[in-house]
mmCIF file of C-alpha atoms in Angstrom:
data_model
loop_
_atom_site.group_PDB
_atom_site.id
_atom_site.type_symbol
_atom_site.label_atom_id
_atom_site.label_comp_id
_atom_site.label_asym_id
_atom_site.label_seq_id
_atom_site.Cartn_x
_atom_site.Cartn_y
_atom_site.Cartn_z
ATOM 1 C CA UNK A 1 17.166 26.519 6.441
ATOM 2 C CA UNK A 2 19.252 23.492 6.089
ATOM 3 C CA UNK A 3 22.295 24.431 5.557
ATOM 4 C CA UNK A 4 25.601 22.639 5.555
ATOM 5 C CA UNK A 5 28.978 23.915 6.577
ATOM 6 C CA UNK A 6 29.823 24.037 2.570
ATOM 7 C CA UNK A 7 26.800 26.444 1.764
ATOM 8 C CA UNK A 8 24.664 23.514 0.121
ATOM 9 C CA UNK A 9 21.109 24.319 0.988
ATOM 10 C CA UNK A 10 18.886 20.898 1.592
ATOM 11 C CA UNK A 11 15.432 21.556 -0.280
ATOM 12 C CA UNK A 12 14.982 17.914 -1.676
ATOM 13 C CA UNK A 13 13.608 15.684 1.169
ATOM 14 C CA UNK A 14 13.391 11.836 0.828
ATOM 15 C CA UNK A 15 11.178 9.968 2.962
ATOM 16 C CA UNK A 16 11.239 6.271 3.482
ATOM 17 C CA UNK A 17 7.928 5.128 4.157
ATOM 18 C CA UNK A 18 8.966 1.392 4.811
ATOM 19 C CA UNK A 19 12.111 -0.880 4.675
ATOM 20 C CA UNK A 20 9.911 -3.439 3.277
ATOM 21 C CA UNK A 21 10.052 -4.422 -0.466
ATOM 22 C CA UNK A 22 8.016 -6.969 -2.582
ATOM 23 C CA UNK A 23 10.914 -7.590 -5.081
ATOM 24 C CA UNK A 24 14.461 -9.197 -4.130
ATOM 25 C CA UNK A 25 16.492 -7.477 -6.533
ATOM 26 C CA UNK A 26 20.022 -9.087 -6.763
ATOM 27 C CA UNK A 27 21.737 -5.740 -6.275
ATOM 28 C CA UNK A 28 19.851 -4.710 -3.108
ATOM 29 C CA UNK A 29 19.117 -7.737 -0.721
ATOM 30 C CA UNK A 30 19.572 -11.537 -0.825
ATOM 31 C CA UNK A 31 16.790 -13.832 -2.159
ATOM 32 C CA UNK A 32 15.287 -14.542 1.390
ATOM 33 C CA UNK A 33 15.105 -10.750 1.878
ATOM 34 C CA UNK A 34 16.167 -8.985 5.426
ATOM 35 C CA UNK A 35 14.992 -8.618 8.720
ATOM 36 C CA UNK A 36 12.652 -5.954 8.343
ATOM 37 C CA UNK A 37 12.395 -3.262 11.072
ATOM 38 C CA UNK A 38 10.018 -4.054 13.720
ATOM 39 C CA UNK A 39 6.922 -1.953 13.792
ATOM 40 C CA UNK A 40 7.228 -0.291 16.853
ATOM 41 C CA UNK A 41 10.397 1.345 15.655
ATOM 42 C CA UNK A 42 8.782 2.589 12.304
ATOM 43 C CA UNK A 43 7.576 6.377 12.334
ATOM 44 C CA UNK A 44 3.698 6.475 12.530
ATOM 45 C CA UNK A 45 2.102 8.249 9.727
ATOM 46 C CA UNK A 46 1.176 11.171 12.058
ATOM 47 C CA UNK A 47 5.025 11.146 12.798
ATOM 48 C CA UNK A 48 5.810 11.297 9.512
ATOM 49 C CA UNK A 49 3.569 14.075 8.355
ATOM 50 C CA UNK A 50 4.428 16.437 11.530
ATOM 51 C CA UNK A 51 8.497 16.167 10.243
ATOM 52 C CA UNK A 52 7.524 16.643 6.948
ATOM 53 C CA UNK A 53 5.500 19.635 7.770
ATOM 54 C CA UNK A 54 8.469 20.925 9.908
ATOM 55 C CA UNK A 55 10.598 20.669 6.846
ATOM 56 C CA UNK A 56 8.204 22.229 4.563
ATOM 57 C CA UNK A 57 6.787 25.155 6.979
ATOM 58 C CA UNK A 58 10.149 26.030 8.728
ATOM 59 C CA UNK A 59 13.177 24.529 7.148
ATOM 60 C CA UNK A 60 12.582 25.481 3.743
ATOM 61 C CA UNK A 61 11.984 22.017 1.988
ATOM 62 C CA UNK A 62 10.400 22.534 -1.497
ATOM 63 C CA UNK A 63 10.325 18.786 -2.820
ATOM 64 C CA UNK A 64 9.374 15.487 -1.233
ATOM 65 C CA UNK A 65 9.970 12.137 -2.758
ATOM 66 C CA UNK A 66 8.450 9.082 -0.691
ATOM 67 C CA UNK A 67 10.744 6.511 -1.014
ATOM 68 C CA UNK A 68 11.160 2.634 0.396
ATOM 69 C CA UNK A 69 11.705 -0.188 0.522
ATOM 70 C CA UNK A 70 8.783 0.097 -1.823
ATOM 71 C CA UNK A 71 6.357 2.987 -0.691
ATOM 72 C CA UNK A 72 3.379 1.523 -2.002
ATOM 73 C CA UNK A 73 3.402 -1.295 0.300
ATOM 74 C CA UNK A 74 2.634 1.572 3.169
ATOM 75 C CA UNK A 75 -1.272 1.126 3.786
ATOM 76 C CA UNK A 76 -1.260 4.788 5.001
ATOM 77 C CA UNK A 77 0.228 6.074 1.377
ATOM 78 C CA UNK A 78 -2.521 7.976 0.068
ATOM 79 C CA UNK A 79 -3.307 9.636 3.563
ATOM 80 C CA UNK A 80 0.536 10.734 3.855
ATOM 81 C CA UNK A 81 0.480 12.251 0.328
ATOM 82 C CA UNK A 82 -2.840 13.984 0.717
ATOM 83 C CA UNK A 83 -1.598 15.467 4.159
ATOM 84 C CA UNK A 84 1.640 16.635 2.514
ATOM 85 C CA UNK A 85 -0.306 17.916 -0.461
ATOM 86 C CA UNK A 86 -2.187 20.271 1.824
ATOM 87 C CA UNK A 87 0.973 21.811 3.411
ATOM 88 C CA UNK A 88 1.699 25.435 2.386
ATOM 89 C CA UNK A 89 3.836 26.393 0.772
ATOM 90 C CA UNK A 90 2.578 23.200 -1.168
ATOM 91 C CA UNK A 91 5.905 20.928 -1.994
ATOM 92 C CA UNK A 92 6.576 19.014 -5.154
ATOM 93 C CA UNK A 93 5.601 15.513 -4.503
ATOM 94 C CA UNK A 94 6.899 12.239 -5.937
ATOM 95 C CA UNK A 95 7.300 8.539 -5.316
ATOM 96 C CA UNK A 96 9.909 6.036 -6.161
ATOM 97 C CA UNK A 97 8.422 2.679 -6.752
ATOM 98 C CA UNK A 98 8.620 -0.677 -8.313
ATOM 99 C CA UNK A 99 5.526 -0.044 -10.236
ATOM 100 C CA UNK A 100 3.966 -3.072 -8.433
ATOM 101 C CA UNK A 101 0.352 -1.864 -7.411
ATOM 102 C CA UNK A 102 0.206 1.280 -9.366
ATOM 103 C CA UNK A 103 -2.287 0.118 -11.348
ATOM 104 C CA UNK A 104 -4.523 0.137 -8.365
ATOM 105 C CA UNK A 105 -2.970 3.207 -6.825
ATOM 106 C CA UNK A 106 -2.087 5.589 -9.538
ATOM 107 C CA UNK A 107 -5.307 7.482 -9.947
ATOM 108 C CA UNK A 108 -6.111 7.615 -6.431
ATOM 109 C CA UNK A 109 -2.392 8.929 -5.850
ATOM 110 C CA UNK A 110 -3.168 11.586 -8.537
ATOM 111 C CA UNK A 111 -6.141 12.463 -6.530
ATOM 112 C CA UNK A 112 -4.537 12.603 -3.397
ATOM 113 C CA UNK A 113 -1.779 15.233 -4.767
ATOM 114 C CA UNK A 114 1.211 13.420 -5.664
ATOM 115 C CA UNK A 115 2.701 15.022 -9.143
ATOM 116 C CA UNK A 116 4.797 12.397 -10.680
ATOM 117 C CA UNK A 117 6.543 9.012 -10.166
ATOM 118 C CA UNK A 118 9.942 7.365 -10.705
ATOM 119 C CA UNK A 119 9.956 3.766 -11.702
ATOM 120 C CA UNK A 120 12.516 1.251 -11.387
ATOM 121 C CA UNK A 121 12.846 -1.037 -14.617
ATOM 122 C CA UNK A 122 16.148 -2.768 -15.504
ATOM 123 C CA UNK A 123 14.927 -4.870 -18.476
ATOM 124 C CA UNK A 124 12.298 -5.651 -20.655
ATOM 125 C CA UNK A 125 12.900 -9.502 -20.888
ATOM 126 C CA UNK A 126 10.594 -11.367 -18.624
ATOM 127 C CA UNK A 127 13.042 -14.146 -17.766
ATOM 128 C CA UNK A 128 15.796 -11.646 -17.010
ATOM 129 C CA UNK A 129 13.591 -9.531 -15.017
ATOM 130 C CA UNK A 130 12.519 -12.777 -12.617
ATOM 131 C CA UNK A 131 16.482 -13.527 -12.469
ATOM 132 C CA UNK A 132 17.079 -10.252 -11.461
ATOM 133 C CA UNK A 133 14.307 -9.397 -9.019
ATOM 134 C CA UNK A 134 13.466 -13.021 -7.823
ATOM 135 C CA UNK A 135 9.553 -12.379 -8.930
ATOM 136 C CA UNK A 136 8.068 -12.729 -12.138
ATOM 137 C CA UNK A 137 6.363 -9.442 -12.250
ATOM 138 C CA UNK A 138 7.372 -7.726 -15.359
ATOM 139 C CA UNK A 139 3.938 -7.405 -16.663
ATOM 140 C CA UNK A 140 2.836 -5.904 -13.412
ATOM 141 C CA UNK A 141 5.676 -3.116 -13.647
ATOM 142 C CA UNK A 142 4.656 -2.224 -17.129
ATOM 143 C CA UNK A 143 0.866 -1.905 -16.296
ATOM 144 C CA UNK A 144 2.162 0.109 -13.462
ATOM 145 C CA UNK A 145 4.087 2.815 -15.786
ATOM 146 C CA UNK A 146 0.774 2.744 -18.134
ATOM 147 C CA UNK A 147 -1.214 3.558 -15.196
ATOM 148 C CA UNK A 148 0.629 6.329 -14.086
ATOM 149 C CA UNK A 149 1.021 7.622 -17.285
ATOM 150 C CA UNK A 150 -2.942 7.841 -17.957
ATOM 151 C CA UNK A 151 -3.494 9.222 -14.301
ATOM 152 C CA UNK A 152 -1.253 12.221 -15.460
ATOM 153 C CA UNK A 153 1.665 11.555 -12.974
ATOM 154 C CA UNK A 154 3.972 12.941 -15.423
ATOM 155 C CA UNK A 155 6.694 13.113 -16.542
ATOM 156 C CA UNK A 156 6.842 9.148 -15.797
ATOM 157 C CA UNK A 157 10.569 8.767 -15.275
ATOM 158 C CA UNK A 158 12.240 5.393 -15.727
ATOM 159 C CA UNK A 159 15.177 4.359 -13.547
ATOM 160 C CA UNK A 160 17.630 1.456 -14.751
ATOM 161 C CA UNK A 161 20.615 0.401 -13.246
ATOM 162 C CA UNK A 162 22.964 -1.861 -15.908
ATOM 163 C CA UNK A 163 25.204 -4.646 -14.688
ATOM 164 C CA UNK A 164 27.858 -6.242 -16.710
ATOM 165 C CA UNK A 165 27.097 -9.375 -18.471
ATOM 166 C CA UNK A 166 23.506 -9.312 -16.772
ATOM 167 C CA UNK A 167 21.860 -6.356 -19.032
ATOM 168 C CA UNK A 168 24.074 -3.814 -20.182
ATOM 169 C CA UNK A 169 23.211 -5.213 -23.684
ATOM 170 C CA UNK A 170 19.793 -3.969 -23.236
ATOM 171 C CA UNK A 171 20.449 -0.116 -22.976
ATOM 172 C CA UNK A 172 19.354 0.839 -26.507
ATOM 173 C CA UNK A 173 15.952 -1.292 -26.050
ATOM 174 C CA UNK A 174 15.105 0.377 -22.931
ATOM 175 C CA UNK A 175 15.504 3.995 -24.403
ATOM 176 C CA UNK A 176 13.447 2.835 -27.441
ATOM 177 C CA UNK A 177 10.679 1.536 -25.242
ATOM 178 C CA UNK A 178 10.696 4.784 -23.059
ATOM 179 C CA UNK A 179 10.997 7.071 -26.253
ATOM 180 C CA UNK A 180 8.019 4.975 -27.839
ATOM 181 C CA UNK A 181 5.860 5.446 -24.686
ATOM 182 C CA UNK A 182 6.903 8.753 -23.740
ATOM 183 C CA UNK A 183 8.577 7.973 -20.495
ATOM 184 C CA UNK A 184 11.949 9.736 -19.433
ATOM 185 C CA UNK A 185 14.773 6.972 -19.295
ATOM 186 C CA UNK A 186 17.293 7.530 -16.294
ATOM 187 C CA UNK A 187 20.448 5.288 -16.048
ATOM 188 C CA UNK A 188 21.886 5.008 -12.719
ATOM 189 C CA UNK A 189 25.404 3.610 -11.856
ATOM 190 C CA UNK A 190 25.324 0.639 -9.570
ATOM 191 C CA UNK A 191 26.170 1.909 -6.090
ATOM 192 C CA UNK A 192 27.539 -0.056 -3.191
ATOM 193 C CA UNK A 193 24.346 -0.156 -1.296
ATOM 194 C CA UNK A 194 23.638 -3.806 -1.486
ATOM 195 C CA UNK A 195 23.008 -5.775 2.029
ATOM 196 C CA UNK A 196 25.433 -8.480 0.931
ATOM 197 C CA UNK A 197 28.309 -6.112 0.335
ATOM 198 C CA UNK A 198 29.064 -7.884 -2.708
ATOM 199 C CA UNK A 199 29.435 -4.706 -4.834
ATOM 200 C CA UNK A 200 32.555 -4.624 -6.899
ATOM 201 C CA UNK A 201 33.667 -1.695 -9.424
ATOM 202 C CA UNK A 202 34.678 -3.826 -12.016
ATOM 203 C CA UNK A 203 31.143 -5.149 -12.357
ATOM 204 C CA UNK A 204 29.557 -1.574 -12.577
ATOM 205 C CA UNK A 205 28.787 -0.248 -16.079
ATOM 206 C CA UNK A 206 30.134 3.251 -15.939
ATOM 207 C CA UNK A 207 28.502 6.611 -17.090
ATOM 208 C CA UNK A 208 31.074 6.613 -19.545
ATOM 209 C CA UNK A 209 30.216 3.071 -20.736
ATOM 210 C CA UNK A 210 26.456 3.946 -20.999
ATOM 211 C CA UNK A 211 26.892 6.865 -23.155
ATOM 212 C CA UNK A 212 29.022 4.926 -25.578
ATOM 213 C CA UNK A 213 26.694 1.563 -25.615
ATOM 214 C CA UNK A 214 23.522 4.289 -26.503
ATOM 215 C CA UNK A 215 25.987 6.405 -29.119
ATOM 216 C CA UNK A 216 26.168 3.235 -31.418
ATOM 217 C CA UNK A 217 22.532 3.697 -31.953
ATOM 218 C CA UNK A 218 21.413 7.195 -30.991
ATOM 219 C CA UNK A 219 22.740 10.697 -31.561
ATOM 220 C CA UNK A 220 23.464 12.161 -27.916
ATOM 221 C CA UNK A 221 23.707 16.078 -27.562
ATOM 222 C CA UNK A 222 24.279 17.731 -24.277
ATOM 223 C CA UNK A 223 21.115 19.593 -23.170
ATOM 224 C CA UNK A 224 22.104 22.538 -21.604
ATOM 225 C CA UNK A 225 24.608 21.322 -19.055
ATOM 226 C CA UNK A 226 24.378 25.050 -17.152
ATOM 227 C CA UNK A 227 20.700 24.345 -16.377
ATOM 228 C CA UNK A 228 21.336 21.202 -14.766
ATOM 229 C CA UNK A 229 21.622 22.849 -11.040
ATOM 230 C CA UNK A 230 21.349 20.196 -8.319
ATOM 231 C CA UNK A 231 19.849 17.635 -10.473
ATOM 232 C CA UNK A 232 21.929 14.076 -10.270
ATOM 233 C CA UNK A 233 21.309 13.291 -13.978
ATOM 234 C CA UNK A 234 23.532 14.506 -17.115
ATOM 235 C CA UNK A 235 20.608 14.779 -19.535
ATOM 236 C CA UNK A 236 20.988 14.402 -23.210
ATOM 237 C CA UNK A 237 18.600 15.162 -26.284
ATOM 238 C CA UNK A 238 18.069 12.112 -28.365
ATOM 239 C CA UNK A 239 18.623 12.378 -32.248
ATOM 240 C CA UNK A 240 18.077 16.138 -31.692
ATOM 241 C CA UNK A 241 15.185 16.091 -29.122
ATOM 242 C CA UNK A 242 12.698 16.872 -27.748
ATOM 243 C CA UNK A 243 13.295 13.299 -26.431
ATOM 244 C CA UNK A 244 15.899 13.137 -23.648
ATOM 245 C CA UNK A 245 17.702 10.521 -21.833
ATOM 246 C CA UNK A 246 19.559 10.984 -18.490
ATOM 247 C CA UNK A 247 22.850 9.243 -17.056
ATOM 248 C CA UNK A 248 23.308 9.492 -13.205
ATOM 249 C CA UNK A 249 27.009 8.988 -12.315
ATOM 250 C CA UNK A 250 26.822 8.728 -9.026
ATOM 251 C CA UNK A 251 30.330 6.808 -8.594
ATOM 252 C CA UNK A 252 32.379 8.052 -11.620
ATOM 253 C CA UNK A 253 30.852 11.405 -12.036
ATOM 254 C CA UNK A 254 29.727 12.368 -8.386
ATOM 255 C CA UNK A 255 27.652 15.566 -8.034
ATOM 256 C CA UNK A 256 28.214 15.918 -4.499
ATOM 257 C CA UNK A 257 29.140 19.907 -4.790
ATOM 258 C CA UNK A 258 25.572 20.681 -5.780
ATOM 259 C CA UNK A 259 23.740 18.103 -3.607
ATOM 260 C CA UNK A 260 20.271 19.381 -2.048
ATOM 261 C CA UNK A 261 19.221 16.277 -0.522
ATOM 262 C CA UNK A 262 18.450 14.998 2.684
ATOM 263 C CA UNK A 263 17.021 11.731 3.901
ATOM 264 C CA UNK A 264 14.176 10.606 6.680
ATOM 265 C CA UNK A 265 14.617 6.841 7.416
ATOM 266 C CA UNK A 266 11.570 4.796 8.186
ATOM 267 C CA UNK A 267 12.627 4.893 11.708
ATOM 268 C CA UNK A 268 13.182 8.619 11.979
ATOM 269 C CA UNK A 269 16.627 8.934 11.303
ATOM 270 C CA UNK A 270 18.250 11.906 9.434
ATOM 271 C CA UNK A 271 20.796 11.074 6.823
ATOM 272 C CA UNK A 272 22.738 13.458 4.869
ATOM 273 C CA UNK A 273 23.974 11.064 2.368
ATOM 274 C CA UNK A 274 23.230 7.733 1.037
ATOM 275 C CA UNK A 275 26.611 6.518 1.812
ATOM 276 C CA UNK A 276 26.643 8.265 5.294
ATOM 277 C CA UNK A 277 28.098 6.232 8.209
ATOM 278 C CA UNK A 278 26.241 8.401 11.105
ATOM 279 C CA UNK A 279 22.823 9.237 11.463
ATOM 280 C CA UNK A 280 20.977 11.584 13.834
ATOM 281 C CA UNK A 281 17.718 10.488 15.723
ATOM 282 C CA UNK A 282 14.617 12.605 15.431
ATOM 283 C CA UNK A 283 12.247 9.830 16.691
ATOM 284 C CA UNK A 284 13.567 9.473 20.116
ATOM 285 C CA UNK A 285 13.112 13.376 20.455
ATOM 286 C CA UNK A 286 9.682 13.240 18.655
ATOM 287 C CA UNK A 287 8.624 10.578 21.275
ATOM 288 C CA UNK A 288 9.994 11.986 24.175
ATOM 289 C CA UNK A 289 7.885 15.131 23.559
ATOM 290 C CA UNK A 290 9.917 17.402 21.673
ATOM 291 C CA UNK A 291 8.367 20.457 20.471
ATOM 292 C CA UNK A 292 8.173 21.624 16.697
ATOM 293 C CA UNK A 293 11.122 24.164 17.381
ATOM 294 C CA UNK A 294 13.240 21.620 19.056
ATOM 295 C CA UNK A 295 12.711 19.151 16.134
ATOM 296 C CA UNK A 296 13.744 22.068 13.991
ATOM 297 C CA UNK A 297 16.873 22.953 15.519
ATOM 298 C CA UNK A 298 17.989 19.130 15.766
ATOM 299 C CA UNK A 299 17.593 18.876 12.034
ATOM 300 C CA UNK A 300 19.395 21.942 11.392
ATOM 301 C CA UNK A 301 22.434 20.712 13.319
ATOM 302 C CA UNK A 302 22.188 17.424 11.599
ATOM 303 C CA UNK A 303 22.392 19.024 8.253
ATOM 304 C CA UNK A 304 25.085 21.230 9.336
ATOM 305 C CA UNK A 305 27.425 18.263 9.581
ATOM 306 C CA UNK A 306 27.252 16.949 6.349
ATOM 307 C CA UNK A 307 30.605 15.985 4.483
ATOM 308 C CA UNK A 308 31.808 17.302 1.188
ATOM 309 C CA UNK A 309 31.288 13.984 -0.569
ATOM 310 C CA UNK A 310 30.412 10.462 -0.312
ATOM 311 C CA UNK A 311 34.077 9.174 -0.662
ATOM 312 C CA UNK A 312 33.650 6.042 -2.568
ATOM 313 C CA UNK A 313 37.074 6.565 -4.242
ATOM 314 C CA UNK A 314 38.930 7.260 -0.997
ATOM 315 C CA UNK A 315 40.950 4.300 0.377
ATOM 316 C CA UNK A 316 39.201 4.470 3.897
ATOM 317 C CA UNK A 317 35.545 4.449 2.329
ATOM 318 C CA UNK A 318 33.220 1.887 4.061
ATOM 319 C CA UNK A 319 29.886 0.770 2.762
ATOM 320 C CA UNK A 320 26.883 1.800 4.944
ATOM 321 C CA UNK A 321 25.929 -0.918 7.147
ATOM 322 C CA UNK A 322 22.323 -0.174 6.284
ATOM 323 C CA UNK A 323 21.418 -1.598 2.853
ATOM 324 C CA UNK A 324 19.537 1.003 0.303
ATOM 325 C CA UNK A 325 15.786 -0.799 1.338
ATOM 326 C CA UNK A 326 16.286 0.760 4.716
ATOM 327 C CA UNK A 327 18.026 4.049 3.746
ATOM 328 C CA UNK A 328 15.118 5.213 1.412
ATOM 329 C CA UNK A 329 16.424 6.087 -1.836
#
């Protein structure tokens, strides 16, 4: 098992399929994009599937989330999902995506074995979307959400990041839209993971503020806090339920003590936290001929060194040199 020195067990594996993205979200990367990883540095589909199999069959991983960048840009995404779904015990499979491409891929992904999707959507205003992402693709994202729902990739979860003076006034509108379509909305505090290192706490809309904004138009009731477990979102019933909304206070309400996640980057590095400043290289060992037993032992050792928390409030905190698109969410 992947157990750290604080007794936390990592069962949720986030696998980045690529660092590339077809949007340029202002809180993630500059308008011109980034220098993408050279192809030889990326794990091949076979290498990804081998490491995923080790995680599931030997190390107790029960849930896999494919991330990026934008994972739908990975040419072999259907093959990777299908091979992961064939593992025993079968892991729960999901994808975090910007939704572009789902109109074409939602059905095939469901047939390959994907269980559900998380789609990023920060605004329903087409002009604001174009400003935030530097691409006029809102209709494609909304169509992707509908396609995922039609393909049975439920619950369809929507992730929204609110930014002060940019889209914070849209919180009730976003929630109303998701309620009408049967999607599950999660608001996420903006985290210091942008490539430009321009994150400022004062620009972040906090979990308390999000709840205050929503409470002006909806009645929110905590939904069984004892049942939250390792889930990052605090969940609230909306107007008595059954509809729910979640708030992920990664910065102001950290949930590090119950964290069960470990990350595999697109270039084969194990990361114990989005905000980690160190990584453990599995790619080099894999390509030098290491067997599955050795790779599993290296992975176990990497997780054993996981820190107690992300330390954003510590004066010594340093933002990771890698941006979110390179880490995998």
